[in-house]
Coordinates of N, CA, C and O in Angstrom, one line a residue:
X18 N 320.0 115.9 193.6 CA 320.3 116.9 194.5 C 319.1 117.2 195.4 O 319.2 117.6 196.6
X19 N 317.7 117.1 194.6 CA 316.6 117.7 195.4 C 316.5 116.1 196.6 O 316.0 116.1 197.8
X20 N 317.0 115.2 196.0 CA 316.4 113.8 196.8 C 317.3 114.3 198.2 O 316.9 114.6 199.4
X21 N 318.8 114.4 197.7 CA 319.6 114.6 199.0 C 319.4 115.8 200.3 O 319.8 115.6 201.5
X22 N 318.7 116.9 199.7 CA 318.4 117.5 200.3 C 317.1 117.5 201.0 O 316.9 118.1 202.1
X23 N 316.2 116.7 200.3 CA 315.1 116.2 201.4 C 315.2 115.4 202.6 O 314.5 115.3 203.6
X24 N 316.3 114.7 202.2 CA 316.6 113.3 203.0 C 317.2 114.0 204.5 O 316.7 113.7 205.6
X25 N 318.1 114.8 204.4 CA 318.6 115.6 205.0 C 317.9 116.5 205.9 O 318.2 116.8 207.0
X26 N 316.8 116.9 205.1 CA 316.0 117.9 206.1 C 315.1 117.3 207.0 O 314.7 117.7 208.1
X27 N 314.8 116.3 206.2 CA 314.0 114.9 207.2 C 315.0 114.6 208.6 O 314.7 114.6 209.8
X28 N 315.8 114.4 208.2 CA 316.9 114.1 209.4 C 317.1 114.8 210.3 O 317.2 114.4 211.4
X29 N 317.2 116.2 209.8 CA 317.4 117.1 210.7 C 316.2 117.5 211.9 O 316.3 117.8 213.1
X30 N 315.1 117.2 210.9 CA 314.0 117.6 211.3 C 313.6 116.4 212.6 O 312.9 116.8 213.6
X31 N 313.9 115.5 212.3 CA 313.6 114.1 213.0 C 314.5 113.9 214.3 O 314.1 113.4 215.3
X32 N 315.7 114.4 214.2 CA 317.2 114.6 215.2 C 316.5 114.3 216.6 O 316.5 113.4 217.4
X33 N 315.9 115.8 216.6 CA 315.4 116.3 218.3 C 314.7 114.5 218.5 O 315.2 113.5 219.0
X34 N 313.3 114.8 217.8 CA 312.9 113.5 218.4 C 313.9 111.8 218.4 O 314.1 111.3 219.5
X35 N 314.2 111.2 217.6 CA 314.9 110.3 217.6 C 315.9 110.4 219.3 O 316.1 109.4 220.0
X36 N 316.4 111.7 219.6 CA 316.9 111.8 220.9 C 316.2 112.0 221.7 O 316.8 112.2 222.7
X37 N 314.9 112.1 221.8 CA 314.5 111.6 223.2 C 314.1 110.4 223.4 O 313.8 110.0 224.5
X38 N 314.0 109.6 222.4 CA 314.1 108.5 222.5 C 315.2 107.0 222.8 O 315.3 105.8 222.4
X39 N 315.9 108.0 223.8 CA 317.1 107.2 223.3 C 316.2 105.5 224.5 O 315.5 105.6 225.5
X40 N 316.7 104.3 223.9 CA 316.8 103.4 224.9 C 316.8 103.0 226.8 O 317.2 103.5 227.8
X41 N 316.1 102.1 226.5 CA 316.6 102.6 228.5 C 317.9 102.1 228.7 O 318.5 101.3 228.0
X42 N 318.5 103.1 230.1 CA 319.5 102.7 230.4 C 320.3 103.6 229.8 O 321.3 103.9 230.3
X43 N 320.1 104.1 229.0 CA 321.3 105.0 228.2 C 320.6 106.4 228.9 O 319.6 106.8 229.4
X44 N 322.0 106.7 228.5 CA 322.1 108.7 229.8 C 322.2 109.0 228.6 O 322.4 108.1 227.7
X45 N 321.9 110.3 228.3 CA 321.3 111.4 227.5 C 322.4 112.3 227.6 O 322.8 112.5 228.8
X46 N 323.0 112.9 226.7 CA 323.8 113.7 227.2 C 324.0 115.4 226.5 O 324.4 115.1 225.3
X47 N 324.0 116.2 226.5 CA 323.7 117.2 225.8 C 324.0 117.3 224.6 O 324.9 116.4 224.4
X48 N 323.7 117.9 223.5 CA 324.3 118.1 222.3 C 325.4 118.1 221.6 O 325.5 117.7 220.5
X49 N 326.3 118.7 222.5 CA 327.7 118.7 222.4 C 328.2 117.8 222.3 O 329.1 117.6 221.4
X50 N 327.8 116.7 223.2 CA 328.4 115.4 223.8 C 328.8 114.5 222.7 O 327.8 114.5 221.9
X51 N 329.9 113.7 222.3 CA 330.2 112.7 221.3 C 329.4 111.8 221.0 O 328.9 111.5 219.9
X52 N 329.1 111.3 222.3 CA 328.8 109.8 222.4 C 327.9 109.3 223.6 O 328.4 109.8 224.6
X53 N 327.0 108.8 223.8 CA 326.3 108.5 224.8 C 327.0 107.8 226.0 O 328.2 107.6 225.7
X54 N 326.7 107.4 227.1 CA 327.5 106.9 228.1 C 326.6 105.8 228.6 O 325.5 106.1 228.9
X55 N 327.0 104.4 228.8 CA 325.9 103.6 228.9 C 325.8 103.6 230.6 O 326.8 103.5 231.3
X56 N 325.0 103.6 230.9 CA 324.5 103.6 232.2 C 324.5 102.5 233.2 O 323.5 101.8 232.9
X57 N 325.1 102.0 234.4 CA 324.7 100.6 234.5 C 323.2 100.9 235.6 O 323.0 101.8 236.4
X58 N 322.4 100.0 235.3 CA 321.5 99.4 236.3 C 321.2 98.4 236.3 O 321.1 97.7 235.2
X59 N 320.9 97.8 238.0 CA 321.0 96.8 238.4 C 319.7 95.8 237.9 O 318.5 96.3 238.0
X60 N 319.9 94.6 237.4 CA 318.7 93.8 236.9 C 317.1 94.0 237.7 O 317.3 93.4 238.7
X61 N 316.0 94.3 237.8 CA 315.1 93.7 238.3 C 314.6 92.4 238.6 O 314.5 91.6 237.7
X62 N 314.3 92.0 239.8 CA 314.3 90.7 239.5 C 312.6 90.9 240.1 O 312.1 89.8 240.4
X63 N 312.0 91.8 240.2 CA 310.2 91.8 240.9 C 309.5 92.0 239.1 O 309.8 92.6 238.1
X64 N 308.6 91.0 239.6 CA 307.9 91.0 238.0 C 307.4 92.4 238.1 O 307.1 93.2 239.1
X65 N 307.3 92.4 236.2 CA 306.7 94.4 236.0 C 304.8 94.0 236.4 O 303.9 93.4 236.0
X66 N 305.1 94.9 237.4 CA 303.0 95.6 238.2 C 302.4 96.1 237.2 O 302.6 97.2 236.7
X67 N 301.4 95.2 236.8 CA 300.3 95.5 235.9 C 299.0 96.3 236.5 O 297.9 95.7 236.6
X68 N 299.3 97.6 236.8 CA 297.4 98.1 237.4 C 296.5 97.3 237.3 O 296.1 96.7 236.2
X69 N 296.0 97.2 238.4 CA 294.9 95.9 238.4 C 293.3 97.0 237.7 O 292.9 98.1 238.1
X70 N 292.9 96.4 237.1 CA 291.8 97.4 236.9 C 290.3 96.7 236.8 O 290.1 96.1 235.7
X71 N 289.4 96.7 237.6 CA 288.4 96.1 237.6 C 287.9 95.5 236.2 O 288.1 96.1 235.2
X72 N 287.2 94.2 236.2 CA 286.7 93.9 234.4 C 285.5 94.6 235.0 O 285.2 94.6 236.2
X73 N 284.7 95.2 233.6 CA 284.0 95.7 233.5 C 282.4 95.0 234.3 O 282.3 93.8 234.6
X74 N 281.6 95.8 234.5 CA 280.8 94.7 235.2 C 279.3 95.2 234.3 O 278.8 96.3 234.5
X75 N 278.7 94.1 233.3 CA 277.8 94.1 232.8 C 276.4 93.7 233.7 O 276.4 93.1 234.7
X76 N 275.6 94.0 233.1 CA 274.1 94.1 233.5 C 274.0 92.7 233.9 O 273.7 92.6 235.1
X77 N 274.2 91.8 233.5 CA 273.8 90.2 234.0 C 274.5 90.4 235.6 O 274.1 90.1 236.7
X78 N 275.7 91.0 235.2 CA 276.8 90.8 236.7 C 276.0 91.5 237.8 O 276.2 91.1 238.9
X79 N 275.3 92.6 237.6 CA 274.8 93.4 238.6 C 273.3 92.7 238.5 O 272.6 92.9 239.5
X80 N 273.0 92.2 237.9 CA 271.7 91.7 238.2 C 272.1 89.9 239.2 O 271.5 89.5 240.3
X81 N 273.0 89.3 238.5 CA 273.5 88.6 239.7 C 273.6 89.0 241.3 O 273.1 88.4 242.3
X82 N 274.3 90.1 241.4 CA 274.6 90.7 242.5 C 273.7 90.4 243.0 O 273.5 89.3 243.5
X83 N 272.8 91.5 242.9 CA 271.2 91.8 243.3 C 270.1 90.2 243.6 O 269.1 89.8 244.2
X84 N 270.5 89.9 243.2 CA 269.4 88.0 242.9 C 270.5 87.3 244.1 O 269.9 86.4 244.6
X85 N 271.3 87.4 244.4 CA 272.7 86.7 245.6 C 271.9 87.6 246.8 O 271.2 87.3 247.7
X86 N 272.3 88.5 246.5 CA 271.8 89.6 247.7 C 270.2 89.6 248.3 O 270.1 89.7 249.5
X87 N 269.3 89.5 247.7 CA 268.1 89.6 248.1 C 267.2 88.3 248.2 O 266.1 88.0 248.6
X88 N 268.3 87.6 247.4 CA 267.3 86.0 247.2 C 266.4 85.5 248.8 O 265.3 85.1 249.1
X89 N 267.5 85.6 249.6 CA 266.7 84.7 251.0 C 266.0 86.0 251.5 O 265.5 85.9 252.6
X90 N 265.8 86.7 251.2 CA 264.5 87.5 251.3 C 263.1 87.1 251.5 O 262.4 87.2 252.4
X91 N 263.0 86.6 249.7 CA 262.5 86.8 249.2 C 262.1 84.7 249.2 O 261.0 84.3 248.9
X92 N 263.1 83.8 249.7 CA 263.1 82.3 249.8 C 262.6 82.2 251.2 O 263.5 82.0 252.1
X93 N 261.3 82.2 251.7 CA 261.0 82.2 253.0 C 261.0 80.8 253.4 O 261.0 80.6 254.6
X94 N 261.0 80.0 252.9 CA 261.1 78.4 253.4 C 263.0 78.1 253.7 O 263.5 77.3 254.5
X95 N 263.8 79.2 252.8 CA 265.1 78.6 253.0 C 265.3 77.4 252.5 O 265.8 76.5 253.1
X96 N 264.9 77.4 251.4 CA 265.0 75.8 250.5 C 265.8 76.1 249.4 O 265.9 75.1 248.6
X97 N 266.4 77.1 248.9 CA 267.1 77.3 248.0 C 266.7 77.7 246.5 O 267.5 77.9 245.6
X98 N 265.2 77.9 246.4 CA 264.5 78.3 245.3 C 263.3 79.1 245.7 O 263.1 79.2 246.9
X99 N 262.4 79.7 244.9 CA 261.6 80.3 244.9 C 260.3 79.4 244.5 O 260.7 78.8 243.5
X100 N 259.1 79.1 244.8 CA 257.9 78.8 244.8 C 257.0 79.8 244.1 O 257.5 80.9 243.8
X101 N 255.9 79.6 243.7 CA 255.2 80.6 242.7 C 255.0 81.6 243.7 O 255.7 82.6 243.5
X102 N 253.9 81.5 245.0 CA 254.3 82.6 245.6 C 255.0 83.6 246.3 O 254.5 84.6 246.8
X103 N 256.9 83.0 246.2 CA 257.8 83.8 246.6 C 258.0 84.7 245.6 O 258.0 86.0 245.7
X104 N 258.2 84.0 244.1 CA 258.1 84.5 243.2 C 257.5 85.6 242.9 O 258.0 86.7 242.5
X105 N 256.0 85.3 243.1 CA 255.3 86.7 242.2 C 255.2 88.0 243.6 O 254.7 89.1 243.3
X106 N 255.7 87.7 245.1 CA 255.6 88.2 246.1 C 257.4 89.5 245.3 O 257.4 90.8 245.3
X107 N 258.3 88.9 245.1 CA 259.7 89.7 244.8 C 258.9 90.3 243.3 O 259.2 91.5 243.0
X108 N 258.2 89.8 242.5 CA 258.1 90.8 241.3 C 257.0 91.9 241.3 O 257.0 92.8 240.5
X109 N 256.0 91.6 242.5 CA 255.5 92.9 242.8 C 256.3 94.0 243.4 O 256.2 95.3 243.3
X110 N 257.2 93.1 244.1 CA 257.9 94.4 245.2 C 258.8 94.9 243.8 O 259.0 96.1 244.0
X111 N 259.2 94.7 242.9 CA 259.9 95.0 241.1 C 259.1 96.1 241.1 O 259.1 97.3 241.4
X112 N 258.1 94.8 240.2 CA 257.2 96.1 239.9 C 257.1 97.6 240.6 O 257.2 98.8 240.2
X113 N 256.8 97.2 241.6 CA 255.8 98.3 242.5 C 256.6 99.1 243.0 O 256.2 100.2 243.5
X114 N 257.9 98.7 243.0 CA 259.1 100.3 242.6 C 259.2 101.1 241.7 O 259.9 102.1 241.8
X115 N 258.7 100.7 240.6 CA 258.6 101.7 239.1 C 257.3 102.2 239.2 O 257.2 103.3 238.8
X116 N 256.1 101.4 239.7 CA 255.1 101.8 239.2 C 253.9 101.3 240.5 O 253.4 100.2 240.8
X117 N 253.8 102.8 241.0 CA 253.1 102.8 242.2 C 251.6 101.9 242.5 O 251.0 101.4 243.5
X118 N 251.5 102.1 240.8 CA 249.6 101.4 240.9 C 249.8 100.1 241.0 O 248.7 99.5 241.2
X119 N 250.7 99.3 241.0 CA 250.6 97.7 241.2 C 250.8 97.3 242.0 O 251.9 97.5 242.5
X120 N 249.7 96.2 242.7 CA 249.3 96.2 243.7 C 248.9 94.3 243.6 O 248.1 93.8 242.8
X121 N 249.6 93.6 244.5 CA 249.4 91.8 244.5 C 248.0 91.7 244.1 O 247.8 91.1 243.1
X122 N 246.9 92.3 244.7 CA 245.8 91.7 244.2 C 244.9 92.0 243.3 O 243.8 91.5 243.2
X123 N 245.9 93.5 242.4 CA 245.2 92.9 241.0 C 245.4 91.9 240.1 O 246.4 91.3 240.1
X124 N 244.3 91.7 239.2 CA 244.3 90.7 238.8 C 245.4 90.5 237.9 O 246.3 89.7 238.2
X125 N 245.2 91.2 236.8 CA 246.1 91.6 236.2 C 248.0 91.4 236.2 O 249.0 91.0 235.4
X126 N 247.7 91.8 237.6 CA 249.6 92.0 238.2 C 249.7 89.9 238.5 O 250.6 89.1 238.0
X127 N 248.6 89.4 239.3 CA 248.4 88.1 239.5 C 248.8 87.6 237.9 O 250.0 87.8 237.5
X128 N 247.9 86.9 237.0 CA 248.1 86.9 235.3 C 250.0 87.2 235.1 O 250.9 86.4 235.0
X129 N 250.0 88.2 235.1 CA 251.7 88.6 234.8 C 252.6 88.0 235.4 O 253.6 87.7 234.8
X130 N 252.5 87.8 236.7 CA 253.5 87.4 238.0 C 253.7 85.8 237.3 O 254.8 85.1 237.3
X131 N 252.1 85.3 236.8 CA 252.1 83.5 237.1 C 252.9 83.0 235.7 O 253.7 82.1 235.6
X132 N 252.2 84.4 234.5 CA 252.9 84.0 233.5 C 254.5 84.6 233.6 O 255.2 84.1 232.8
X133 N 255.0 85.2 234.3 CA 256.3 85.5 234.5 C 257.1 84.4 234.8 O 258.1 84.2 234.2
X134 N 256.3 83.5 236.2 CA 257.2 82.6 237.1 C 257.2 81.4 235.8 O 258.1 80.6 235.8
X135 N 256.4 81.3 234.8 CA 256.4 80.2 234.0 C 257.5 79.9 232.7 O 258.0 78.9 232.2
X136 N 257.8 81.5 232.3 CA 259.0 82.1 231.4 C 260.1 81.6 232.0 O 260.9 80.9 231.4
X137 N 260.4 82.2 233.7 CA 261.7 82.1 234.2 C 261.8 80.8 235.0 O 262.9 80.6 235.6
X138 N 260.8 79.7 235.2 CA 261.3 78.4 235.5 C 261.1 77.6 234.0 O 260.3 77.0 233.4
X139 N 263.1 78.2 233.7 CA 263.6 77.3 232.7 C 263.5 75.8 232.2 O 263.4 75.4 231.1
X140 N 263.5 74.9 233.7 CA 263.6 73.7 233.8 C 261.9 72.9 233.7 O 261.7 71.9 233.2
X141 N 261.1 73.8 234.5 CA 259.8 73.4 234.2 C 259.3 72.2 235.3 O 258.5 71.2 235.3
X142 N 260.4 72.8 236.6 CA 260.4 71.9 238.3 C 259.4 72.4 239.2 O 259.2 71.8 240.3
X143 N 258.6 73.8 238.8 CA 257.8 74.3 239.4 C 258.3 75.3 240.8 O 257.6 75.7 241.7
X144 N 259.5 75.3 240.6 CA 260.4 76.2 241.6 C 261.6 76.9 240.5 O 262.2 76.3 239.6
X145 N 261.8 78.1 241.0 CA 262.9 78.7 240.3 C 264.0 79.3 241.3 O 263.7 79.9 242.2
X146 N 265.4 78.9 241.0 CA 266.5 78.7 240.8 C 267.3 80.2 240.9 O 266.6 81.1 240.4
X147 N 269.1 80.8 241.4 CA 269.1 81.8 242.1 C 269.6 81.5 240.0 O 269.3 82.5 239.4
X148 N 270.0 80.8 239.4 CA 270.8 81.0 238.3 C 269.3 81.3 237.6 O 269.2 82.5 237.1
X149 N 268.3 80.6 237.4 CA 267.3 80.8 236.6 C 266.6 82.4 236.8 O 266.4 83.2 235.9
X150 N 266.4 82.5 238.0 CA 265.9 84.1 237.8 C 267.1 84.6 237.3 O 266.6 85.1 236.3
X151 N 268.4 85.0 237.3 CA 269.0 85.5 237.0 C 268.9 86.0 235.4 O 269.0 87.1 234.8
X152 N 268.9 84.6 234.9 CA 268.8 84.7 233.1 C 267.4 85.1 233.3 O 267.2 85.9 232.4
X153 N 266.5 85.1 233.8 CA 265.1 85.8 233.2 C 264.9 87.5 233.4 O 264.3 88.3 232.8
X154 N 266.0 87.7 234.7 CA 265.6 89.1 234.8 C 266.4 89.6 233.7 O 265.9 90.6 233.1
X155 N 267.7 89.1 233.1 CA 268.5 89.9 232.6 C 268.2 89.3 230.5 O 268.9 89.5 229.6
X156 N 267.2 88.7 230.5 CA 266.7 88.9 229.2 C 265.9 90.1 229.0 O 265.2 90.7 229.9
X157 N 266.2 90.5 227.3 CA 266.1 92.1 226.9 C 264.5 92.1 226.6 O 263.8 91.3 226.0
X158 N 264.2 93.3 227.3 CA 262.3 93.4 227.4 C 262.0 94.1 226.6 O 262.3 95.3 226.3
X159 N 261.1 92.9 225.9 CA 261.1 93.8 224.6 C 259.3 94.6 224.2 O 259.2 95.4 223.2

């Protein structure tokens, strides 16, 4: 008896929601109503529109951007790569946006720039590449 009566109050309790649920296509019809009324609607035939929603755009992606965008800036021969001193000419102008005191002709910033251009020419052609700077800017500094 207690099982039947649970089962029951569950049902009752569940009623409301189970009807708003009804199917598509089916009309809803008040409480009173016997029986549902099937509804007709006409087939779709346009595929279902998925919101298009940008893929996310990670740090490599925006550091690509930026290296597409600025590279012939920074490529004054227009040869399609960077030379040691186009190179360390864009990583001062880096630098020397975070940090006012660096300056091309210290030594120091020289030393860093040469060992920089030596890290990020992967290939070891003595020119670096819009793909090769890309993977060096966007390795984690540690």
């Amino acid at each position: 008896m207690k099982k039947f009566t649970l089962v029951a109050g569950a049902m009752l309790m569940a009623a409301p929601a189970i009807a708003q649920q009804a199917p598509t296509g089916m009309q809803q019809l008040p409480p009173s109503s016997a029986a549902p009324v099937q509804m007709q609607t006409p087939p779709s035939t346009a595929p279902a529109e998925v919101p298009a929603t940008p893929a996310p755009v990670t740090g490599t992606d925006q550091i690509a951007q930026v290296v597409e965008a600025e590279f012939p800036t920074y490529d004054k021969d227009a040869n399609g790569s960077l030379n040691t001193a186009e190179f360390c000419t864009w990583m001062v102008a880096l630098r020397s946006a975070t940090d006012k005191s660096v300056t091309a002709e210290s030594k120091s910033m020289k030393a860093w720039a040469k060992s920089a251009f030596a890290q990020a020419d992967a290939d070891k052609s003595k020119s670096i590449t819009k793909i090769e700077l890309t993977g060096f800017l966007a390795q984690p500094k540690g």
